[in-house]
Coordinates of C-alpha atoms and ligand atoms in Angstrom, one line a residue:
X205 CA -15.0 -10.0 -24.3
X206 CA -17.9 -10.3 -22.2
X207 CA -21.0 -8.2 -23.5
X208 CA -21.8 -5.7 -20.9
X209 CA -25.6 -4.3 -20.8
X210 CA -24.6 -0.6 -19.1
X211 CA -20.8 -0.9 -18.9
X212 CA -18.7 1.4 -21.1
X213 CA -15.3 -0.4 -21.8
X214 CA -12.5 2.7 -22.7
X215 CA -11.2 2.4 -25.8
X216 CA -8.0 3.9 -24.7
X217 CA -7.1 1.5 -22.7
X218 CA -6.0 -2.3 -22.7
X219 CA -6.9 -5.8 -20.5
X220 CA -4.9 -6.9 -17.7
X221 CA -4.1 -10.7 -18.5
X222 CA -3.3 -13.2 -15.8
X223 CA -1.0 -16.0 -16.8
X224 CA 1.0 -18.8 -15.4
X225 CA 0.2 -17.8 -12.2
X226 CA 1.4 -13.9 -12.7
X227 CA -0.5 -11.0 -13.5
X228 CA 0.4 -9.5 -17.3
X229 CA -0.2 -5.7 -16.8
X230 CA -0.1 -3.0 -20.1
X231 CA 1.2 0.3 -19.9
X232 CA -2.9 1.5 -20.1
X233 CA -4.3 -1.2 -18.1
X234 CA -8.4 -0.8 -18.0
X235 CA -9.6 -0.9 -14.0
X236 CA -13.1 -1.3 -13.3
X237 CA -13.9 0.8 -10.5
X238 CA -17.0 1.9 -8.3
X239 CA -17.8 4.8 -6.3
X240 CA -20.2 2.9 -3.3
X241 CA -22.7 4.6 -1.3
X242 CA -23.1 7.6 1.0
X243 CA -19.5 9.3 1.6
X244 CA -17.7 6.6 -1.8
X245 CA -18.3 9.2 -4.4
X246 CA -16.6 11.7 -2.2
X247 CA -13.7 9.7 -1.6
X248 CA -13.6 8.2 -4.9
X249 CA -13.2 11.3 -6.4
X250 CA -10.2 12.7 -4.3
X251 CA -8.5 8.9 -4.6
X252 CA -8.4 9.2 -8.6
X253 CA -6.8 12.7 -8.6
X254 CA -4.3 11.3 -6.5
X255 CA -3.5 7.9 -8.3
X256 CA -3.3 9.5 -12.0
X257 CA -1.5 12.2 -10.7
X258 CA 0.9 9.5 -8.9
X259 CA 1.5 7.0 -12.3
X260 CA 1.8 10.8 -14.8
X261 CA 4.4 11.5 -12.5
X262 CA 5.9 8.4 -11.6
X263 CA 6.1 7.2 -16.2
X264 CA 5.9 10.3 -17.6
X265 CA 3.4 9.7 -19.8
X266 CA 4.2 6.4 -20.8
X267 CA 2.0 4.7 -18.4
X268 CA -1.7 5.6 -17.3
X269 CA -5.1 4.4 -16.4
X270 CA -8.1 4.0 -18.2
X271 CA -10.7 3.6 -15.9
X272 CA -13.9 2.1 -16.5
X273 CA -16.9 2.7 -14.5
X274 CA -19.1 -0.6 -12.7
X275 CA -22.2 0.0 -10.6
X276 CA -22.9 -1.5 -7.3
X277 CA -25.4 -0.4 -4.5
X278 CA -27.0 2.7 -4.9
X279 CA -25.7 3.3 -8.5
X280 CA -26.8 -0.2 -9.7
X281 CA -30.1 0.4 -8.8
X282 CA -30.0 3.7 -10.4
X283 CA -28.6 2.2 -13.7
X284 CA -30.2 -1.5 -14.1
X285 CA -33.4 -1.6 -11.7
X286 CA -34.9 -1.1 -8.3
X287 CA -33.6 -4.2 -6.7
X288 CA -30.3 -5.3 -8.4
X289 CA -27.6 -4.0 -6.0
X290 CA -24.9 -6.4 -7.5
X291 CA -25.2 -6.4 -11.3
X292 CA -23.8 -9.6 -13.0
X293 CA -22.5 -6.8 -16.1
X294 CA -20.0 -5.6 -12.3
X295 CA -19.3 -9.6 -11.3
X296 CA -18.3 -9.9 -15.4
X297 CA -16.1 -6.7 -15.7
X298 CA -13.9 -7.3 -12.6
X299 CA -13.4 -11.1 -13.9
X300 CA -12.8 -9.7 -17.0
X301 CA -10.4 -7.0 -16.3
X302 CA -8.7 -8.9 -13.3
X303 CA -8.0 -5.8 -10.7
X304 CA -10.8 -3.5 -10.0
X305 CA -11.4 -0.7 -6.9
X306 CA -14.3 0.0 -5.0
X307 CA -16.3 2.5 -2.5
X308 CA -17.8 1.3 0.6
X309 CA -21.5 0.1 0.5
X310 CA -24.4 0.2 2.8
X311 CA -25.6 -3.3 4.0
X312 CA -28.5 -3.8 6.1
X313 CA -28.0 -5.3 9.3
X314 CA -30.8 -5.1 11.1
X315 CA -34.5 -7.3 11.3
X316 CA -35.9 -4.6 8.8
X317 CA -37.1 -5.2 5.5
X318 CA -36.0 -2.4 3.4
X319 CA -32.7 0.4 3.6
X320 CA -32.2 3.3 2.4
X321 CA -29.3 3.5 0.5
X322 CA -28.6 6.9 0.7
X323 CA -28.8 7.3 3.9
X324 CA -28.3 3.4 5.1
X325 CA -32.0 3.8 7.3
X326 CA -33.5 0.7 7.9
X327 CA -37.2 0.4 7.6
X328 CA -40.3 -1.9 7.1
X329 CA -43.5 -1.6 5.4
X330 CA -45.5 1.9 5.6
X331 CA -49.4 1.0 5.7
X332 CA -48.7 -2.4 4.5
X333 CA -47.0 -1.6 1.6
X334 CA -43.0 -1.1 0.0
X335 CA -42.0 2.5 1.2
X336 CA -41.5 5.0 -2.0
X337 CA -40.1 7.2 -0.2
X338 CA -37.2 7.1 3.2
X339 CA -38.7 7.9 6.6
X340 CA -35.6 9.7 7.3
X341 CA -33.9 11.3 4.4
X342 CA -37.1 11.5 1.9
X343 CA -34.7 9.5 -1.5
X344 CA -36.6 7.2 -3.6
X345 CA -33.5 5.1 -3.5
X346 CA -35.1 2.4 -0.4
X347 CA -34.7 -1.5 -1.7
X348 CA -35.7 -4.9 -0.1
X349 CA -33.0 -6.0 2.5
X350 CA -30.2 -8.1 0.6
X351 CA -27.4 -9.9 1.8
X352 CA -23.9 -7.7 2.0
X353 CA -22.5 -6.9 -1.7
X354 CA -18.9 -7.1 0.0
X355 CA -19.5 -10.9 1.4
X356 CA -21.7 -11.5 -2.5
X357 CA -19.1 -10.0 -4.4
X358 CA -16.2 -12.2 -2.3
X359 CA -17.8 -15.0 -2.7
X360 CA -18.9 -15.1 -6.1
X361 CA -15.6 -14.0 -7.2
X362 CA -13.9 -16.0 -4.8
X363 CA -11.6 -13.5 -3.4
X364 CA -10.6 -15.8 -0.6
X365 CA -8.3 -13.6 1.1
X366 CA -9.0 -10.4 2.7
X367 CA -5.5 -8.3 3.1
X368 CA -5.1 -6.1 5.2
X369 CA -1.4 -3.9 5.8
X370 CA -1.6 -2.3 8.9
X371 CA 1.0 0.0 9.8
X372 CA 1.6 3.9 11.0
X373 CA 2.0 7.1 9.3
X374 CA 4.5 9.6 11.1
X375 CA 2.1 12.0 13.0
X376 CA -1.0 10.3 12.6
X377 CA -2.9 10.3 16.2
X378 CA -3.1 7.1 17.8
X379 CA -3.8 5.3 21.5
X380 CA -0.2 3.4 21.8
X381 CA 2.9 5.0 23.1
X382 CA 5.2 3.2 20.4
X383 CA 3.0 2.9 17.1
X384 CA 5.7 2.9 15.1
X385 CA 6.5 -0.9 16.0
X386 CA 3.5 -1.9 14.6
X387 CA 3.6 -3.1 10.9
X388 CA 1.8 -6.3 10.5
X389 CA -0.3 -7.5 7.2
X390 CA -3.6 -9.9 8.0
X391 CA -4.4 -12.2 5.8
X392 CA -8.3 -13.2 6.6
X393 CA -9.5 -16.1 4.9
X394 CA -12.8 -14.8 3.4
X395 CA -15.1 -17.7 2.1
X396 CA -16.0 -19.9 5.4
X397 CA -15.9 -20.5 9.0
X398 CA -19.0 -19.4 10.9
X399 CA -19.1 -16.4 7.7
X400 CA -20.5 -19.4 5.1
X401 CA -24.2 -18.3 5.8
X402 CA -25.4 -21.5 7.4
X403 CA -27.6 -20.6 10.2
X404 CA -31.0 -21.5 11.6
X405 CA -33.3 -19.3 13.0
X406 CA -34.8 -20.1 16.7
X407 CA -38.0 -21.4 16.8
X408 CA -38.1 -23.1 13.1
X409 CA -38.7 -26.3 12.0
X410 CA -35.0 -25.7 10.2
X411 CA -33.4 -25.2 14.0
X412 CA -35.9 -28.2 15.2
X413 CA -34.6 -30.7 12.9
X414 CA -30.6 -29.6 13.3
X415 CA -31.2 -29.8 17.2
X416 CA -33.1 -32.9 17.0
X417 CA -29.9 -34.5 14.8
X418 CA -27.0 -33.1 16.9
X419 CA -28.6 -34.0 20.3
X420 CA -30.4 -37.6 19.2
X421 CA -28.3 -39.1 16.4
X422 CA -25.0 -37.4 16.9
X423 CA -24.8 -37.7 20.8
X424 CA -24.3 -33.9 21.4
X425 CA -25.2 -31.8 24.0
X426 CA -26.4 -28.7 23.7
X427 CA -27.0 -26.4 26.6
X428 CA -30.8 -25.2 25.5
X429 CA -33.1 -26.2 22.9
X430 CA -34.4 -23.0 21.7
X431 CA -31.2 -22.1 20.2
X432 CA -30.2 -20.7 17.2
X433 CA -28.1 -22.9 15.6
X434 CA -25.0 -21.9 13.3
X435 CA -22.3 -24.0 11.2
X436 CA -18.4 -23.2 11.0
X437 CA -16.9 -24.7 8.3
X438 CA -13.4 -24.9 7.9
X439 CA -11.8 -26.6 5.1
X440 CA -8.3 -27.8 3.9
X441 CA -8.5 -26.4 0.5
X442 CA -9.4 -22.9 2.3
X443 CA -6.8 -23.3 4.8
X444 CA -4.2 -24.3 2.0
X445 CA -4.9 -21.8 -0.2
X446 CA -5.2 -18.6 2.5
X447 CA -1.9 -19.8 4.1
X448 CA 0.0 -20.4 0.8
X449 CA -0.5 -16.8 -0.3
X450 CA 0.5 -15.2 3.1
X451 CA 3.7 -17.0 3.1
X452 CA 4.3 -16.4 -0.7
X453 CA 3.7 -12.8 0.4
X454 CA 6.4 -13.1 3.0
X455 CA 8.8 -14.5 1.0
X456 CA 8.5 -12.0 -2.0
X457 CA 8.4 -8.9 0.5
X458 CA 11.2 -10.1 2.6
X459 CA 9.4 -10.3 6.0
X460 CA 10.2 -12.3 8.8
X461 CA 7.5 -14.2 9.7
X462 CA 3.9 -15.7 9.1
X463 CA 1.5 -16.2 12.3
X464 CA -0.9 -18.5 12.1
X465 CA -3.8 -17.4 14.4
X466 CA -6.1 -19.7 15.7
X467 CA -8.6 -20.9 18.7
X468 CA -7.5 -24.7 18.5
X469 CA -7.3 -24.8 22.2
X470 CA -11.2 -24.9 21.9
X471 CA -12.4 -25.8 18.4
X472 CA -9.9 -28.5 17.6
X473 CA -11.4 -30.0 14.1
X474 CA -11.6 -26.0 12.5
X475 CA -9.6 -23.6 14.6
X476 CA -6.9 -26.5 15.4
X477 CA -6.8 -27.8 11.6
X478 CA -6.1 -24.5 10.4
X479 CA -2.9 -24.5 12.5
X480 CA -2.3 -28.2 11.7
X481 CA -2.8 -27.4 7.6
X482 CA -1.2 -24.5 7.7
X483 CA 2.1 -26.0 9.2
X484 CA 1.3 -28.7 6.4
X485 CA 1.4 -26.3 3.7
X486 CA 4.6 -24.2 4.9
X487 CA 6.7 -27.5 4.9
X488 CA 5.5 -29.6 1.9
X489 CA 5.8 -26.0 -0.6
X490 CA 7.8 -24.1 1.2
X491 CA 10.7 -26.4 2.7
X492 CA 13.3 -24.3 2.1
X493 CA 12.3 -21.0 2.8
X494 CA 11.2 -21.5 6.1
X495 CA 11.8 -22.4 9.5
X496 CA 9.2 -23.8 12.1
X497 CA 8.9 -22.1 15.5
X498 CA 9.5 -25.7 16.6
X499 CA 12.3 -26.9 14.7
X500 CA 14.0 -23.0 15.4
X501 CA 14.2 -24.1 19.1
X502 CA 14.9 -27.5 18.8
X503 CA 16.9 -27.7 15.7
X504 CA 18.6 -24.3 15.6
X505 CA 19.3 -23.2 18.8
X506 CA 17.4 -20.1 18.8
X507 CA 19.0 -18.8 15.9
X508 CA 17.1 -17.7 12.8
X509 CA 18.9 -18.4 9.5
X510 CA 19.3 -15.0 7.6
X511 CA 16.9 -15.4 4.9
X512 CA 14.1 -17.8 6.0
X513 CA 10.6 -16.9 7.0
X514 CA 9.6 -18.1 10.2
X515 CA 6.4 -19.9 11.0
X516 CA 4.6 -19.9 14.2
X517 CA 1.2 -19.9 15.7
X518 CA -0.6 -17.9 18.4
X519 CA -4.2 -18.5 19.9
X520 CA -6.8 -15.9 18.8
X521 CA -6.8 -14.3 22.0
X522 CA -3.6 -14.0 22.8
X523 CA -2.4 -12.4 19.8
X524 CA -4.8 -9.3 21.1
X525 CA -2.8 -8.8 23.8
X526 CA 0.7 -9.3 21.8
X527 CA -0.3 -7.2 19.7
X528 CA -0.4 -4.2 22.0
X529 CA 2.7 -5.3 23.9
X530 CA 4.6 -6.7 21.1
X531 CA 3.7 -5.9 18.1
X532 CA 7.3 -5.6 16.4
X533 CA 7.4 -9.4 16.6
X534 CA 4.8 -9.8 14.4
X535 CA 4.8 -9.1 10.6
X536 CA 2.4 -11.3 8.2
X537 CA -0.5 -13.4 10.1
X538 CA -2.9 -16.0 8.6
X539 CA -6.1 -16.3 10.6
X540 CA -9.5 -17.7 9.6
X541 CA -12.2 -15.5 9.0
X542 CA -14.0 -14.4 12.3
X543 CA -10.9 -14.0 14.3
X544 CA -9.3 -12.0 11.5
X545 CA -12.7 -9.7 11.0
X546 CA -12.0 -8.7 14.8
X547 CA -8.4 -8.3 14.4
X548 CA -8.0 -6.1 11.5
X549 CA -10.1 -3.5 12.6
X550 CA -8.2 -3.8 16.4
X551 CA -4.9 -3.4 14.5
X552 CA -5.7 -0.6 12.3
X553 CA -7.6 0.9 15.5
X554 CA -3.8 1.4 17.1
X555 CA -2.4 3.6 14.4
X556 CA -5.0 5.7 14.6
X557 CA -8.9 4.1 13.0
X558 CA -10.4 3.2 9.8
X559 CA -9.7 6.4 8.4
X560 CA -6.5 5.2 7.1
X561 CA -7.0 1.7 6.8
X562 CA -6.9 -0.1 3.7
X563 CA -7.7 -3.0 2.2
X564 CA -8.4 -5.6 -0.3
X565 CA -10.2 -9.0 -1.3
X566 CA -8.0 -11.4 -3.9
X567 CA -8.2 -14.5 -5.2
X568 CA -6.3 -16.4 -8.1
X569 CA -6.2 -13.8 -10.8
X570 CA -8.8 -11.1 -9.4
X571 CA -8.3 -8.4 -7.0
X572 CA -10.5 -6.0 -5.5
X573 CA -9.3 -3.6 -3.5
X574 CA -11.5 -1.1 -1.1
X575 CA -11.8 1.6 1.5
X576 CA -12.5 -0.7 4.6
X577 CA -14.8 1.4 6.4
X578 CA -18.4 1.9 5.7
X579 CA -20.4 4.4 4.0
X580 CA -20.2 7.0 7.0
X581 CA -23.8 7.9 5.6
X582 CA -24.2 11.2 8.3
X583 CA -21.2 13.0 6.0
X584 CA -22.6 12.1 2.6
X585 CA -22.4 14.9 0.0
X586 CA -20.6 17.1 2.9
X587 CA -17.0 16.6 1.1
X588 CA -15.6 16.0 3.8
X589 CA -14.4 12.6 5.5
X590 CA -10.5 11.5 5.0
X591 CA -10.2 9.8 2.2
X592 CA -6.6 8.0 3.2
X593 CA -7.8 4.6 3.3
X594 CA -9.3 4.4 -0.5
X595 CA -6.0 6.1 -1.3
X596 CA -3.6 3.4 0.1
X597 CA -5.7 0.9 -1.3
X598 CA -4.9 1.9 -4.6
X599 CA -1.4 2.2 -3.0
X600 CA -1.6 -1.6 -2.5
X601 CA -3.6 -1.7 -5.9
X602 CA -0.8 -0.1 -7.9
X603 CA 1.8 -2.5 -6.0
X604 CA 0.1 -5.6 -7.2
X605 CA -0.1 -4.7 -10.5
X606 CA 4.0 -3.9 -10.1
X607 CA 4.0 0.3 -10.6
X608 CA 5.7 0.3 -7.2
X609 CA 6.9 3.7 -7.9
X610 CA 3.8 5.2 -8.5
X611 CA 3.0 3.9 -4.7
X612 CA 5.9 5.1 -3.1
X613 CA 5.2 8.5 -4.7
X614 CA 1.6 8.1 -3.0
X615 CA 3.2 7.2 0.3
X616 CA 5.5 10.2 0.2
X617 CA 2.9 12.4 -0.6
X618 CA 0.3 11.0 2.0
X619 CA 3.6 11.4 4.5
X620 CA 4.1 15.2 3.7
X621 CA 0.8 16.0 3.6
X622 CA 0.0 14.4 7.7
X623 CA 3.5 15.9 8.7
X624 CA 2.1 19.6 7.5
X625 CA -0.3 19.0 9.6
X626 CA -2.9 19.6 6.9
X627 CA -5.5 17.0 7.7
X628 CA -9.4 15.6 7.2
X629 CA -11.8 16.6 10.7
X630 CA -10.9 13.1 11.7
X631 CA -7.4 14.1 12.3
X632 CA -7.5 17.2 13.0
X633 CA -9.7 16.8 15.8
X634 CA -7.2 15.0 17.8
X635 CA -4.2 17.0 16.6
X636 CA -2.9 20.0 17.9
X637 CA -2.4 23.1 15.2
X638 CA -3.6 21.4 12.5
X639 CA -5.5 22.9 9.5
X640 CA -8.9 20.8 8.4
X641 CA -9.1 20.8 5.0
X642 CA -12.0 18.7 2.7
X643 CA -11.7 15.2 1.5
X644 CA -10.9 16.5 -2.4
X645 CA -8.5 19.2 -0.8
X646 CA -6.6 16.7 0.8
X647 CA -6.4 14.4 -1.9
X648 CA -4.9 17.8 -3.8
X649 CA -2.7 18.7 -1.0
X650 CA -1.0 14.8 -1.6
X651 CA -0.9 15.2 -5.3
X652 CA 1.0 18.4 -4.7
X653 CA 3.1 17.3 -2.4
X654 CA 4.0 14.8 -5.1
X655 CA 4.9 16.7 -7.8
X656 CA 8.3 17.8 -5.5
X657 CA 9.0 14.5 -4.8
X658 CA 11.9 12.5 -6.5
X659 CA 10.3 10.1 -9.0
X660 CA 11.8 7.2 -6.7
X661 CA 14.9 4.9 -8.3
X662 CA 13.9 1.8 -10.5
X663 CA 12.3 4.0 -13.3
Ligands
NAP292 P1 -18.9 3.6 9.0 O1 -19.6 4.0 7.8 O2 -17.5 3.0 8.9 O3 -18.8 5.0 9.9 C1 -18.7 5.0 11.3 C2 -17.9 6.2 11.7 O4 -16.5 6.0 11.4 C3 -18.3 7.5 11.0 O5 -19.4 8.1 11.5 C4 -17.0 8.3 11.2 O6 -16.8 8.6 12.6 C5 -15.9 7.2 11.0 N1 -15.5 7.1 9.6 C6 -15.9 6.2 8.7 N2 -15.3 6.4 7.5 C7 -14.5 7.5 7.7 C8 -13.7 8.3 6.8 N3 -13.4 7.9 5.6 N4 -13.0 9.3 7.4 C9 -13.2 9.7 8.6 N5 -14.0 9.0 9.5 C10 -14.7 8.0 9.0 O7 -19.8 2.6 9.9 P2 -21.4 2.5 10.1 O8 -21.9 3.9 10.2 O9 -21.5 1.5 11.1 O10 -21.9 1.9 8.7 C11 -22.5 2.7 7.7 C12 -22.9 1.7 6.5 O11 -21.7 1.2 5.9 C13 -23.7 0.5 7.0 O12 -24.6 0.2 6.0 C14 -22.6 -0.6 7.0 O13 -23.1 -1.9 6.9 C15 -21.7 -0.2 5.9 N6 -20.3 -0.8 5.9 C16 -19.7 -1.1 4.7 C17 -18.4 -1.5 4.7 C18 -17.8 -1.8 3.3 O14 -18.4 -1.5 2.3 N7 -16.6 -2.3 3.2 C19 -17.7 -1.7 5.8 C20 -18.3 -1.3 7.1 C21 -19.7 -0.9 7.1 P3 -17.3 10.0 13.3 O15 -18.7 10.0 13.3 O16 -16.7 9.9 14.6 O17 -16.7 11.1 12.5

């Protein structure tokens, strides 16, 4: 075992093992877990209630999980020093222990050179020197800018795909007349395309030199020369890979089809290569199982065999609009990374926001699943913002490690819970006669509601 410099490691509990390919889960499995910044520890707090309360009553006993706390963001520089935000003790335990959870973090976005993490304010130098103290919310917690923990933790861990289920909960407010046709999951690939990082500032000598090669030795033409300059890689083995587990996915979870999304109309040799790979992968791995878009018109007639997963493909853009109109004929799609950002957070938008959205990062043997919106720093400490899409990220959390009942409780008890009408201000704000309750109380409220429900069948 790795030796960890602040983590505690339970003694209760036992490791996850991945092996040949499958995920080897105990009855105590040990999760690494942390809180994030501004509104996580609120949220964190109401999730747990709900997931032990979900696996006590889902095994009885038999089953439950020790969790073991990481640091990242504001508590990693509380506990290791003022400018670690991503410890490598965090990047060891969730290799380690294989499927971890997480808050959301603050990540600086702007020109500035320090943030607040309490309060996510951006700010540079006060009389020339490193602020002690925020302008705006007085913590001593303000470090140097760093690059987003979510993108260093992805890639270091190399969670390559970002998942992303995306469907509607029964009286959940929402801008679509029919949400209840939408149930798609996005698979993002998460390591390259125009996300890898390689960019040059205007005016460099970097930019110069990059210019001066495209336009002089490769022949290219590019509208103005003080441009910043950007690289989108996209690769085979990403491709491969990302499209391989969203068809795997489809297979094991019995849906109908895989959508590979891509703007190959335009960028032929990335956008157009992810199509062309991901076709290669679905016939040379999966030649059974599925059915091209293609060969189902020209082959079959039209008609799907029972059983098979369809493949087809769909330009970025035009899987927007689909979407909206037609989002029943859609279940699984594969997009690269950019297009995917954009499209998650449209999808989840129709149900009704990031509120209930959740998420996760995985790769071969390592999961990470996390609440996909930000810190929403103007609520933090106020107990009060909806903590629904940590909570069905340990939904899809407990599913991947296999305690599908101790999900379906969760979902049944998330259900009851919206249809009483006993909601977080988000919700309640847009529906009529419903009572606002506080992040923990409605994390209680769904625990509750569980312990009326059947334990479902299979246990
Ligand atoms: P945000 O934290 O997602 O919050 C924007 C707004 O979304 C909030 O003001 C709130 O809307 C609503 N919201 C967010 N979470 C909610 C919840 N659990 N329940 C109800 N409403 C919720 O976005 P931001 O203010 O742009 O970003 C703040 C910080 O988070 C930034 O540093 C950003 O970089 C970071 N961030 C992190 C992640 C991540 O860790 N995965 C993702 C995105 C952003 P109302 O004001 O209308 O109530």
């Amino acid at each position: 075992m790795a030796k960890f410099q602040k983590i505690s490691v339970p003694k209760d509990g036992q490791k996850i093992e991945y092996k040949n390919g499958k995920l080897v889960v105990p009855d105590n499995p040990i999760i690494p877990y942390f809180e994030g910044d501004g509104t996580g520890p609120d949220i964190w707090r109401a999730s747990q209630i709900v997931f032990d309360a979900a696996v006590a009553k889902a095994y009885g006993g038999k089953r439950k999980i020790a969790w073991m706390q990481t640091y990242a963001g504001l508590t990693a520089l509380q506990n290791y020093d003022k400018d670690t935000v991503l410890p490598q003790d965090t990047l060891d335990a969730i290799t380690e222990f294989k499927v971890a959870i997480k808050g959301p973090l603050t990540t600086p976005a702007g020109g500035f050179k320090y943030v607040c993490l309490v309060c996510a304010a951006e700010q540079n130098e006060l009389d020339g020197k490193r602020p002690d103290k925020c302008v705006k919310c007085s913590s001593e917690w303000v470090t140097p800018r760093f690059r987003s923990v979510n993108v260093g933790l992805r890639q270091k861990l190399d969670l390559y795909a970002c998942v992303r289920p995306v469907r509607w909960f029964k009286g959940v407010p929402c801008p679509v007349k029919q949400p209840e046709k939408f149930n798609i999951v996005i698979f993002r690939e998460n390591t390259e395309d125009v996300y890898s990082g390689i960019e040059f500032e205007q005016g460099t000598p970097e930019a110069k030199r990059v210019y001066d090669f495209l336009t002089k030795e490769m022949g290219k033409k590019i509208p103005f020369p003080d441009s910043g300059i950007g690289i989108k890689p996209i690769s085979i083995t990403g491709t491969k890979r990302l499209v391989r587990m969203a068809i795997k996915y489809a297979i094991d979870h019995k849906k109908p089809s895989v959508t590979i999304v891509h703007k190959g109309n335009i960028q032929k040799f990335t956008e157009g290569a992810f199509r062309d790979w991901g076709y290669e992968v679905a016939k040379a791995e999966f030649r059974n199982q599925i059915v091209t878009e293609q060969e189902l018109w020209d082959d079959l007639g039209g008609k799907m065999p029972a059983g098979k997963v369809l493949i087809k493909d769909r330009i970025a853009d035009q899987t927007f609009q689909q979407m909206l109109l037609r989002p029943d004929e859609y279940s699984v799609l594969a997009t690269p990374n950019l297009n995917g950002d954009y499209l998650s957070d449209a999808a989840v938008a129709q149900v009704g926001g990031l509120g209930i959205g959740p998420g996760a990062n995985i790769g071969d043997g390592i999961a990470v699943f996390e609440a996909t919106h930000g810190t929403a720093p103007k609520y933090t400490g106020k107990d009060q913002v909806n903590p629904g899409s940590l909570i069905l990220s340990g939904v899809m959390m407990l599913e991947h490690m296999g305690w599908q009942e101790a999900a379906d409780l969760i979902i049944g008890g998330l259900e009851t819970t919206i249809g009483q009408k006993t909601v977080t201000y988000d919700l309640e704000r847009q529906m009529e006669g419903a009572k606002k309750v506080k992040c923990s109380e409605f994390g209680k409220a769904i625990a509750a509601n569980m312990q009326s429900a059947k334990v479902p069948a299979g246990v």
